[in-house]
XYZ file of C-alpha atoms in Angstrom:
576
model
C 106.525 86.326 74.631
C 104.458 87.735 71.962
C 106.831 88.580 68.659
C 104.886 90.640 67.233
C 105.329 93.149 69.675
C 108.539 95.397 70.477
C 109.678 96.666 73.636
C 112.409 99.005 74.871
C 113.509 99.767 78.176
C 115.368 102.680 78.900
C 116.833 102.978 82.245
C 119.178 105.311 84.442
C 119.000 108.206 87.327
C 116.844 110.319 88.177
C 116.808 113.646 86.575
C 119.155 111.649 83.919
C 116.363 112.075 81.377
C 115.034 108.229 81.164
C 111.371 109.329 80.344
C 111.657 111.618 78.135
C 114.291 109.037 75.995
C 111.776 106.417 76.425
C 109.340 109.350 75.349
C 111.302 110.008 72.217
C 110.991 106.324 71.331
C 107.501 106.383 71.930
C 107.122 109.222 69.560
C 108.731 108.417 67.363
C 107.066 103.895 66.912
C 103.565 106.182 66.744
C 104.759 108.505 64.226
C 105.061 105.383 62.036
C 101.896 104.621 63.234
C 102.368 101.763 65.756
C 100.520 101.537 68.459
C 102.191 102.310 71.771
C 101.813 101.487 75.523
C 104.808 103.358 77.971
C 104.861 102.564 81.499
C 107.228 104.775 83.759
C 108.445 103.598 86.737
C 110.568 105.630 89.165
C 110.905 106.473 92.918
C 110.028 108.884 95.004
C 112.751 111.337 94.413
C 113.579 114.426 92.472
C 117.579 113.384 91.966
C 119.456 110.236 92.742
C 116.816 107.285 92.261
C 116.926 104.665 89.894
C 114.564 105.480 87.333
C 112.893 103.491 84.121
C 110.532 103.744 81.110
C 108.880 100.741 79.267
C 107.748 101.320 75.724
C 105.572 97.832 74.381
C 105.025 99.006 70.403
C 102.580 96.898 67.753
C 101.076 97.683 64.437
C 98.331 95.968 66.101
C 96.599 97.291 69.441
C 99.085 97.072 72.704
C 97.229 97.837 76.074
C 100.210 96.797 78.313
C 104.021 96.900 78.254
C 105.797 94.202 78.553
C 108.516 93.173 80.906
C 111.080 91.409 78.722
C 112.684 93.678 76.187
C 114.106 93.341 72.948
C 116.357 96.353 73.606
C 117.398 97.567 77.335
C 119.391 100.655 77.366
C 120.899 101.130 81.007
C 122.613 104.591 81.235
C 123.825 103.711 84.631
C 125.649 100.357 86.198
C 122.404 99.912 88.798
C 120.315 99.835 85.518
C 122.243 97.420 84.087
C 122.444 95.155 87.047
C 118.791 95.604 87.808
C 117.915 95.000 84.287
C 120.257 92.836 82.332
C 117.913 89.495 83.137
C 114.520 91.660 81.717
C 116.493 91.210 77.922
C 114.243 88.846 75.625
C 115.372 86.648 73.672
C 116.874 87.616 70.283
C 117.452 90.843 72.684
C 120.497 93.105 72.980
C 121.484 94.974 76.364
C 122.955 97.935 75.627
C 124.625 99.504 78.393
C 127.202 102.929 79.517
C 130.438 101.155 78.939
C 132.024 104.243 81.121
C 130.236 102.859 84.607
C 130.162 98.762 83.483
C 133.509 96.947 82.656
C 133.524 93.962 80.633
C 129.342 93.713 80.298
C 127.858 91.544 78.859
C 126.012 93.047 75.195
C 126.872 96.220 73.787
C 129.251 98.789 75.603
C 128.739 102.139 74.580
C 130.831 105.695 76.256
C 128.033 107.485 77.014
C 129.294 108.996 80.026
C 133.200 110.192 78.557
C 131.018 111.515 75.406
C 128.983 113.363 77.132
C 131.564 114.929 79.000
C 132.444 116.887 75.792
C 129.499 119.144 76.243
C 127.820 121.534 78.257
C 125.947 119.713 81.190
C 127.055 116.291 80.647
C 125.348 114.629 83.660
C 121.795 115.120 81.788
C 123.345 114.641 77.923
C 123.429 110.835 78.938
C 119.897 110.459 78.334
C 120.167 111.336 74.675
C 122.526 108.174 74.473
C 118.644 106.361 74.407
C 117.255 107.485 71.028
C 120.476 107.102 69.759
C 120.789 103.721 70.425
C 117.484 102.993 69.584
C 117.414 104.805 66.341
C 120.851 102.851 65.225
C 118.441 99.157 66.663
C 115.669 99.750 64.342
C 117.534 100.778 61.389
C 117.069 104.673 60.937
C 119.540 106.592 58.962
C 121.738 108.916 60.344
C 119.913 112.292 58.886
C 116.378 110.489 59.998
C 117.843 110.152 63.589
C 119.096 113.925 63.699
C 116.170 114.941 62.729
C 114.473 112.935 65.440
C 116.601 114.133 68.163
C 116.697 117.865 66.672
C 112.826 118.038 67.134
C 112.399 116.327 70.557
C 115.454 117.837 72.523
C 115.047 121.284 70.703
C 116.790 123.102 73.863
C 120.389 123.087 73.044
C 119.800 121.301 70.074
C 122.845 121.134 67.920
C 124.826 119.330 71.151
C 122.258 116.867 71.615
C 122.629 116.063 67.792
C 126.373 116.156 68.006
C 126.233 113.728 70.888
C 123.597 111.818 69.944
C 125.706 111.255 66.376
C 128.487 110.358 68.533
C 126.490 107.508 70.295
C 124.653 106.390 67.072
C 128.254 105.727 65.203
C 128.854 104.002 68.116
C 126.159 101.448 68.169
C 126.065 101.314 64.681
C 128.235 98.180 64.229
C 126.764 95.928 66.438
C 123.197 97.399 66.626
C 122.583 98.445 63.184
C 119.180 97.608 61.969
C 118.752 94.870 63.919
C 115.009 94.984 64.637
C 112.773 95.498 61.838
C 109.364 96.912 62.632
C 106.366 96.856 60.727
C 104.745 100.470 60.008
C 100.836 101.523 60.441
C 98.639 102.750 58.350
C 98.982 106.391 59.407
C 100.579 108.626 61.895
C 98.974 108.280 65.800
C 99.179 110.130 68.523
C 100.201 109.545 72.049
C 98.018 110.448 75.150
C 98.305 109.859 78.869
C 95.448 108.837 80.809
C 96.136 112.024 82.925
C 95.823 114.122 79.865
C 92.318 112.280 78.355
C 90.607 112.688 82.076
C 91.332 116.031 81.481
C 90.249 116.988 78.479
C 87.176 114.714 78.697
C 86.456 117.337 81.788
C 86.880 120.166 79.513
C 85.171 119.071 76.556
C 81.808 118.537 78.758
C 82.792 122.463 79.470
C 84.671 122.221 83.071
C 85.540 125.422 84.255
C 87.123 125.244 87.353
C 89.631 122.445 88.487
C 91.577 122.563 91.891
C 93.836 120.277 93.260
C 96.974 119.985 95.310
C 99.733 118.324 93.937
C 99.835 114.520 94.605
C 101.185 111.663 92.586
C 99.649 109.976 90.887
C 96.946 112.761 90.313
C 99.665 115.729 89.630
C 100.013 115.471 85.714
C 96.625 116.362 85.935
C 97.290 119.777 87.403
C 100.309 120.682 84.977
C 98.256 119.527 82.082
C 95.286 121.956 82.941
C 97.403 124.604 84.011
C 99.606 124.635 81.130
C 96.868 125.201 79.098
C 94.194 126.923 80.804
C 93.546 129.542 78.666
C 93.555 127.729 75.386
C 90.805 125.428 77.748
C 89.080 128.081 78.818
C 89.110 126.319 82.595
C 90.614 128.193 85.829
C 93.183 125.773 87.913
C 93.918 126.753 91.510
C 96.209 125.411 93.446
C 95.451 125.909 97.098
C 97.104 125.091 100.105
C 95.769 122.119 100.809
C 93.206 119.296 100.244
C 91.003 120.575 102.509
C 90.909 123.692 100.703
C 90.670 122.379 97.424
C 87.462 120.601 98.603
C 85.690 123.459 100.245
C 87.320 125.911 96.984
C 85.408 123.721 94.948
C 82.073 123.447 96.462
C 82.014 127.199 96.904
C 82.818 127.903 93.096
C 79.842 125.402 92.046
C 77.605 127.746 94.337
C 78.736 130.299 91.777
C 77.750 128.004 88.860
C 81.109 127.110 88.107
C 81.552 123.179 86.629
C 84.297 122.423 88.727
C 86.539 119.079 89.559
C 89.224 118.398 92.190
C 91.828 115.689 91.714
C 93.942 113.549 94.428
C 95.093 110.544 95.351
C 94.430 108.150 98.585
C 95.858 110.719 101.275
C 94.711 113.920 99.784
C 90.643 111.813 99.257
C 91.107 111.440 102.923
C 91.139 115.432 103.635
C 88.271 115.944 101.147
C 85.822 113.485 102.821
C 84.684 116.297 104.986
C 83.703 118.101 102.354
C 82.510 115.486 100.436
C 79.912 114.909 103.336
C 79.217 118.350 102.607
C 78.656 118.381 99.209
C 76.399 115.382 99.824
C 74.384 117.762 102.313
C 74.526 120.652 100.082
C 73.600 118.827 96.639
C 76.456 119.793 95.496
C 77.685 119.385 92.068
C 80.973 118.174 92.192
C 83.282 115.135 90.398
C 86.592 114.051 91.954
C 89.258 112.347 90.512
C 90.850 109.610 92.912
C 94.280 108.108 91.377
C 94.830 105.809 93.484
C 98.736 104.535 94.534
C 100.305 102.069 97.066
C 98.969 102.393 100.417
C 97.994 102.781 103.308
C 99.040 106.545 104.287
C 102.060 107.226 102.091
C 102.361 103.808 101.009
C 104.685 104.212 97.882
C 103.879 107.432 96.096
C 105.024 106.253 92.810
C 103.745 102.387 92.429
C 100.452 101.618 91.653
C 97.391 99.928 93.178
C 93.759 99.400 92.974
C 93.175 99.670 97.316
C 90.809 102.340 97.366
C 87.647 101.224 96.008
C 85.801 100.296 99.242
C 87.268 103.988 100.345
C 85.622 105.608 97.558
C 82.261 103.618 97.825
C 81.862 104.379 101.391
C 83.856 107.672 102.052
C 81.868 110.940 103.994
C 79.277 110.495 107.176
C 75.578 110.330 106.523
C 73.413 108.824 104.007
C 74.063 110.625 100.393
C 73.845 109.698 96.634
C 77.175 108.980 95.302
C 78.539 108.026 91.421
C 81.500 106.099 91.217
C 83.185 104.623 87.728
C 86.123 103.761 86.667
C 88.016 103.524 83.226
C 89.122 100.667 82.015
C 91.218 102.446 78.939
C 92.594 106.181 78.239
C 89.663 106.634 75.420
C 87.493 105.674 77.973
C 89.113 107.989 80.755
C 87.866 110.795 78.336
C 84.742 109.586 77.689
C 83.690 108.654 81.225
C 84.934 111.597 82.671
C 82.922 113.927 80.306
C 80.243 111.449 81.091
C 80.965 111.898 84.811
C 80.747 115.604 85.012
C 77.423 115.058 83.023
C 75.837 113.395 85.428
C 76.469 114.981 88.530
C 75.927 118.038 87.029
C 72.359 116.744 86.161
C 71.706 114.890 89.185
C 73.368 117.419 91.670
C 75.714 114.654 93.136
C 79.210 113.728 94.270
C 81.074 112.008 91.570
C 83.952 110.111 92.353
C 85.858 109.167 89.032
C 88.576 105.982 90.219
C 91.609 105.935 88.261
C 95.379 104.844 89.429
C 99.044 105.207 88.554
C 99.099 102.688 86.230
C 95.977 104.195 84.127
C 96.588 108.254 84.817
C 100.033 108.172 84.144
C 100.927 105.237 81.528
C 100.942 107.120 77.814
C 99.516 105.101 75.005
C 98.090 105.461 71.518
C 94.325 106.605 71.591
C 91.851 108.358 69.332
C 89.807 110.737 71.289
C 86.197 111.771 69.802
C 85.131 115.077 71.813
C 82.032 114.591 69.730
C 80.743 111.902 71.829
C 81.543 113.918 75.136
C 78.103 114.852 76.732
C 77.878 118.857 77.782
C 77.418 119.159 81.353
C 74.717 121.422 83.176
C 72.237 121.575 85.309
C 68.457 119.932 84.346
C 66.688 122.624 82.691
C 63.169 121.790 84.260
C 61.084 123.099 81.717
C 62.491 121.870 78.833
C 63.619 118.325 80.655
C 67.388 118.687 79.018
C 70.857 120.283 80.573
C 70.770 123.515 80.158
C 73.801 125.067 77.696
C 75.581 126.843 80.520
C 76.117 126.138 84.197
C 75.169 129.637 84.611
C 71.720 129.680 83.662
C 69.105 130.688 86.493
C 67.583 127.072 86.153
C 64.200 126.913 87.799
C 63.739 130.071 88.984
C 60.866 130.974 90.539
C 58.790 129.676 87.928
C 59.867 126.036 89.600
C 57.585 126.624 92.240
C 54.598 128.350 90.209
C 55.731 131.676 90.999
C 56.917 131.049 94.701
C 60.001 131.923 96.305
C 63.006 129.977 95.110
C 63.298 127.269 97.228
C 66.819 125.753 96.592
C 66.015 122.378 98.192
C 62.118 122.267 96.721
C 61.008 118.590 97.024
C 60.633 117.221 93.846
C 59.014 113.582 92.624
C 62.893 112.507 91.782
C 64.651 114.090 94.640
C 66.545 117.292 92.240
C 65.666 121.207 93.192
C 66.271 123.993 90.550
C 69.373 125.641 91.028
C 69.907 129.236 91.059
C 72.940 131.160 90.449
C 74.040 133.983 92.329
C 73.683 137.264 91.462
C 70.001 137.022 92.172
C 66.972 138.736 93.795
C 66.063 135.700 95.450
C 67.519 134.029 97.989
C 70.133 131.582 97.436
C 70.951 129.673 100.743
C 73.156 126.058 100.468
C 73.190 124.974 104.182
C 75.236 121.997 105.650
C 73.187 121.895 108.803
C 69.720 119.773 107.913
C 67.810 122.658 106.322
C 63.877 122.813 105.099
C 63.165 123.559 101.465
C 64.549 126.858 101.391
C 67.634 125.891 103.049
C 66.859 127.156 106.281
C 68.431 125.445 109.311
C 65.895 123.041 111.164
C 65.642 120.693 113.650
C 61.835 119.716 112.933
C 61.904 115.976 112.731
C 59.186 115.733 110.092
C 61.071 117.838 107.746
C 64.332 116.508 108.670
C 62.346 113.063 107.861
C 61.348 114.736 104.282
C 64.832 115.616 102.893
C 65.966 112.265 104.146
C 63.369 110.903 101.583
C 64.519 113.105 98.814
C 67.751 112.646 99.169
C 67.165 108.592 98.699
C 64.619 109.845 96.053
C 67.556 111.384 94.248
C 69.747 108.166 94.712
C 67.300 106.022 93.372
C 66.570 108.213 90.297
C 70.279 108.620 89.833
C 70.328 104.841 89.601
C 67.765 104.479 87.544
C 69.879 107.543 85.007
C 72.685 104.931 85.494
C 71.172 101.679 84.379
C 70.570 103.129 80.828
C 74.459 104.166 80.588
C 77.297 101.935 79.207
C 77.703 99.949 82.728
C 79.671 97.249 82.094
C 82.059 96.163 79.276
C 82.587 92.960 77.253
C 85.875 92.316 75.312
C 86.044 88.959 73.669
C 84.296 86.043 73.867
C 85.052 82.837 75.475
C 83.539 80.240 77.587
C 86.341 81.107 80.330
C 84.867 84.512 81.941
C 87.590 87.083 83.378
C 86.537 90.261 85.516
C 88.690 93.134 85.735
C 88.222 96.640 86.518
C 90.132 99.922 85.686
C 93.632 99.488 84.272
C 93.806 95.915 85.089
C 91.288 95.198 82.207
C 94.003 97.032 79.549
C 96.450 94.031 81.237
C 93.872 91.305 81.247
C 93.417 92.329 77.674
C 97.020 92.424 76.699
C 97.793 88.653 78.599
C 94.801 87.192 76.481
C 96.362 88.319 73.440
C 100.309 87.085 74.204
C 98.042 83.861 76.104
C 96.171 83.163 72.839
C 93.582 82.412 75.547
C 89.712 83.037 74.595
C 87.958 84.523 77.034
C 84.970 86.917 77.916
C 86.432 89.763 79.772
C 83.953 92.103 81.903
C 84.508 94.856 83.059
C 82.227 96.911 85.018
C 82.364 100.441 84.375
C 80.188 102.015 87.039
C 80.761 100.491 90.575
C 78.803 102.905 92.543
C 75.362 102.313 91.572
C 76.656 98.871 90.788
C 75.366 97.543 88.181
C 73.663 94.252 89.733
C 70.859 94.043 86.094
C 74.047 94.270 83.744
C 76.097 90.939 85.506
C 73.558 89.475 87.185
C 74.093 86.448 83.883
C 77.391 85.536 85.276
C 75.816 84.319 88.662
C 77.093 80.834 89.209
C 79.637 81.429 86.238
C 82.568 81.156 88.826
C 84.448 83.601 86.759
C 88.293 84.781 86.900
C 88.739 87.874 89.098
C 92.156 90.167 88.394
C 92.428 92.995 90.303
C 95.754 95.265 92.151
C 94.723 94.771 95.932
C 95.725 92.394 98.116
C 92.517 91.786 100.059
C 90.412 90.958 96.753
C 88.132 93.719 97.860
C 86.460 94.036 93.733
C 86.029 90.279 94.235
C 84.303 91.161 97.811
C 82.403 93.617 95.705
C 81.506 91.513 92.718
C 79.899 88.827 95.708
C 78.294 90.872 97.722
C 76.399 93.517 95.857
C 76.696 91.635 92.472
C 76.103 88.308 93.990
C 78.914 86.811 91.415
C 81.328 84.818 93.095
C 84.706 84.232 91.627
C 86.101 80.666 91.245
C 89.579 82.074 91.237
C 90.921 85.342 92.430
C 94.641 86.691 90.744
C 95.773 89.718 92.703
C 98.980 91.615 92.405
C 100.080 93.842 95.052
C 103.676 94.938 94.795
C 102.848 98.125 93.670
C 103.668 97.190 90.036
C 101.232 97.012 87.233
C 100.697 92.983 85.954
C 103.206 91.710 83.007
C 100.652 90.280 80.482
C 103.338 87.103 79.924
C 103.007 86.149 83.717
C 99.223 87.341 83.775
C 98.577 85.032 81.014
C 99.972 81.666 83.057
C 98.494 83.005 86.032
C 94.933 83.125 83.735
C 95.786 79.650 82.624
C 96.580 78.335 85.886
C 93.563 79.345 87.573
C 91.281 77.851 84.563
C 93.086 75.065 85.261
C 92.362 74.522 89.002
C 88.908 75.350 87.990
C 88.557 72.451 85.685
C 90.039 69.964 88.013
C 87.675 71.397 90.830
């Protein structure tokens, strides 16, 4: 394992606190401006499950954790049984000596401490950053302090335990890992978090969603801070709704987004279809989990990209991408909204557990975030608000407003309601004005545009970012998503060179951008277990991989065993 990098793994019930101790942690290795990677990992329950956090820390960059840690902190016995074998070496186990007797490591009475206080069954959790603090060698005031401003509810108790535990561990813990600062302070964001202020900083203002994990943190985020956002979050009843909710505010002119996961995308594909029909406007967020159907709510996989590529009836244009980092989850999705805004198309932005809801360090530049709108014909540029009465009348010299008008690349003006003219979005096939028809020359002609449109929206795509290189190596590794921030992480614990690529857009794929690594055999990672972005890389890319390393256990790859898998397969390669 890597020594340059330091992990902690806090583990215990659910509803115990284990995320938010591991969160402390987290806090507290960027605040001394290490970078930071936290994985949580925790069943499908609200009270009772076993439950753990994973914070990887560097003063260089850290895109994974790591599965062995240099300090495990198991509030519970099941932690410390489930746990005790993930300690590194030069590692300490740290466990509640109240619910293990005779453990091996450091026993500490979290539990019969705790039970000095108020609510005792969720004090435990403080017991983390206490032990931690004592581990790395902060003083007693710097730990108070620490615990004072991240438990600030009931705050003199959690510093009088947390003191307690921290005299405790003192003895045998104290300032036994060392860590190297940063140059400055960073800050912590989850990949939820950057998708959603990417959205609002290319001026979203309407995102709906039903509640669905991994896609949920989304919805808190926004709705905890809609106003300072300026964006409108509904929660309706269902997926369906939130579909058809959506599509009817972007009649209004309203930049809206909806957010799932795997189930929930299944509901919308109705709607989808009809947004396709309709020319709709509208970007999508599919975090995908474990499946099929529920599948494991809480574990992670990368199943649904032959879903998303192929979802809805009918022939329609269609933008899919996915982010291989959380700077790039904010960037692509402000890119995302961008584009379907100006290209009146379903986006479809492909993100998973591991991605939306890992928290790392990540500097965020809202200055690069494109502003989304609809093409202002006359000028050739997005207009400056989704509200604007783009196109018309003048779009058609003076006629009517036609809101499908055939165009040389496929778009119509869009109008805005309230208007004088008429404004008519039709999911039956519908002439230029949007009247229903069953005319077979005109249901011929919007055909046309609509493959116009795709074809133009290609053509937008090609001069975009597409793919990714990190590295460079004569081995070649392809990744996609949130494997790439593994792939990344095993080449640097490997000490393996290697070009990494990593194709951003998958949906117009970008066959110009890879079409070097024909015949280059390369390494394909991916979280599925058919190999379906291998499938894709062949068959629309026309790359085919000389080794394929999928995990599908519905946990996220451990860049120690990545790496000898990466190794492994060069090696079969070379003997081949």
């Amino acid at each position: 394992m890597s020594r340059d990098v330091f992990t902690l793994l806090v583990g215990g019930k659910a509803g115990e606190g284990v995320k938010k101790s591991a969160s402390v942690a987290a806090s507290h290795l960027a605040g001394i401006g290490r970078h930071v990677f936290q994985m949580d990992d925790y069943q499908s329950l609200i009270r009772g499950g076993h439950n753990f956090s994973v914070v990887s820390s560097a003063a260089r960059e850290v895109t994974s954790h790591h599965e062995s840690a240099d300090l495990v902190v198991a509030l519970d016995a099941r932690s410390y049984e489930l746990h005790r074998e993930r300690v590194a070496d030069g590692g300490v186990l740290v466990y509640n000596a109240d619910e293990v007797s005779g453990g091996q490591g450091v026993g500490l009475p979290m539990s019969s401490e705790a039970a000095g206080y108020p609510r005792s069954e969720l004090r435990v959790g403080v017991a983390g950053p206490a032990a931690f603090a004592a581990a790395i060698g902060l003083d007693r005031a710097a730990m108070e302090d620490l615990v004072r401003r991240e438990y600030p509810r009931d705050a003199e108790n959690n510093v009088a335990y947390a003191g307690a535990v921290y005299d405790a561990a003192l003895p045998a813990l104290g300032g036994r890992f060392r860590l190297e600062r940063g140059e400055r302070p960073l800050r912590i964001v989850s990949g939820n978090e950057a998708i959603g202020l990417g959205a609002a900083a290319a001026g979203l203002d309407a995102y709906f969603a039903y509640p669905m994990t991994p896609s949920s943190s989304l919805l808190h985020f926004l709705a905890a801070r809609n106003e300072d956002l300026g964006i409108t979050v509904v929660h309706p009843e269902s997926e369906i709704a939130v579909a058809n909710m959506a599509i009817g505010a972007a009649f209004a002119g309203a930049r809206t987004m909806v957010g799932t996961s795997g189930g929930g995308f299944a509901l919308m594909v109705e709607a989808l279809s009809l947004a396709g029909m309709t020319e709709t406007p509208l970007l999508c967020l599919l975090a995908q989990r474990s499946g099929p159907s529920t599948g494991v709510p809480t574990c992670t996989e990368q199943a649904d990209l032959w879903f998303a590529l192929h979802c809805g009836h009918g022939e329609f244009p269609r933008v899919v991408a996915a982010p291989g980092s959380v700077e790039e989850a904010f960037r692509l999705t402000a890119e995302m909204l961008a584009l379907v805004w100006r290209w009146q198309v379903v986006g479809i932005l492909l993100s998973d557990k591991h991605l939306s809801e890992s928290s790392v360090t990540a500097e965020l530049d809202p200055a690069g975030a494109p502003w989304a709108g609809p093409l202002d014909r006359a000028g050739g540029v997005p207009a400056a608000s989704g509200g604007a009465p783009v196109g018309a009348g003048g779009a058609g010299g003076g006629r009517p407003y036609r809101r499908y008008a055939e165009t040389a690349d496929g778009v119509s003006p869009l109008l805005f309601p309230p208007s004088r003219e008429l404004i008519k979005w039709n999911s039956y096939e519908h002439d230029e004005a949007g009247i229903t028809t069953e005319d077979a020359g005109v249901i011929a002609r919007m055909h046309e545009k609509r493959l116009r449109k795709a074809e133009a929206v290609r053509a937008a795509v090609e001069r975009l970012t597409t793919v990714n290189t990190h590295g460079r190596g004569d081995l070649t590794v392809f990744a996609y998503g949130s494997t790439t921030m593994s792939v990344l992480e095993a080449l640097r614990v490997g000490g393996i060179e290697a070009t990494v690529v990593q194709p951003i857009y998958l949906e117009p794929f970008p066959v110009l951008a890879l079409a070097q690594y024909r015949g280059s055999a390369p390494i394909v990672v991916e979280q599925s277990a058919g190999g379906q972005f291998a499938r894709l890389l062949e068959e629309r890319g026309g790359v085919r991989a000389g080794a394929v390393i999928r995990r599908y256990d519905g946990r996220p790859f451990d860049p120690g065993a990545l790496a000898d898998g990466i190794r492994a397969a060069a090696a079969r390669r070379e003997r081949q």
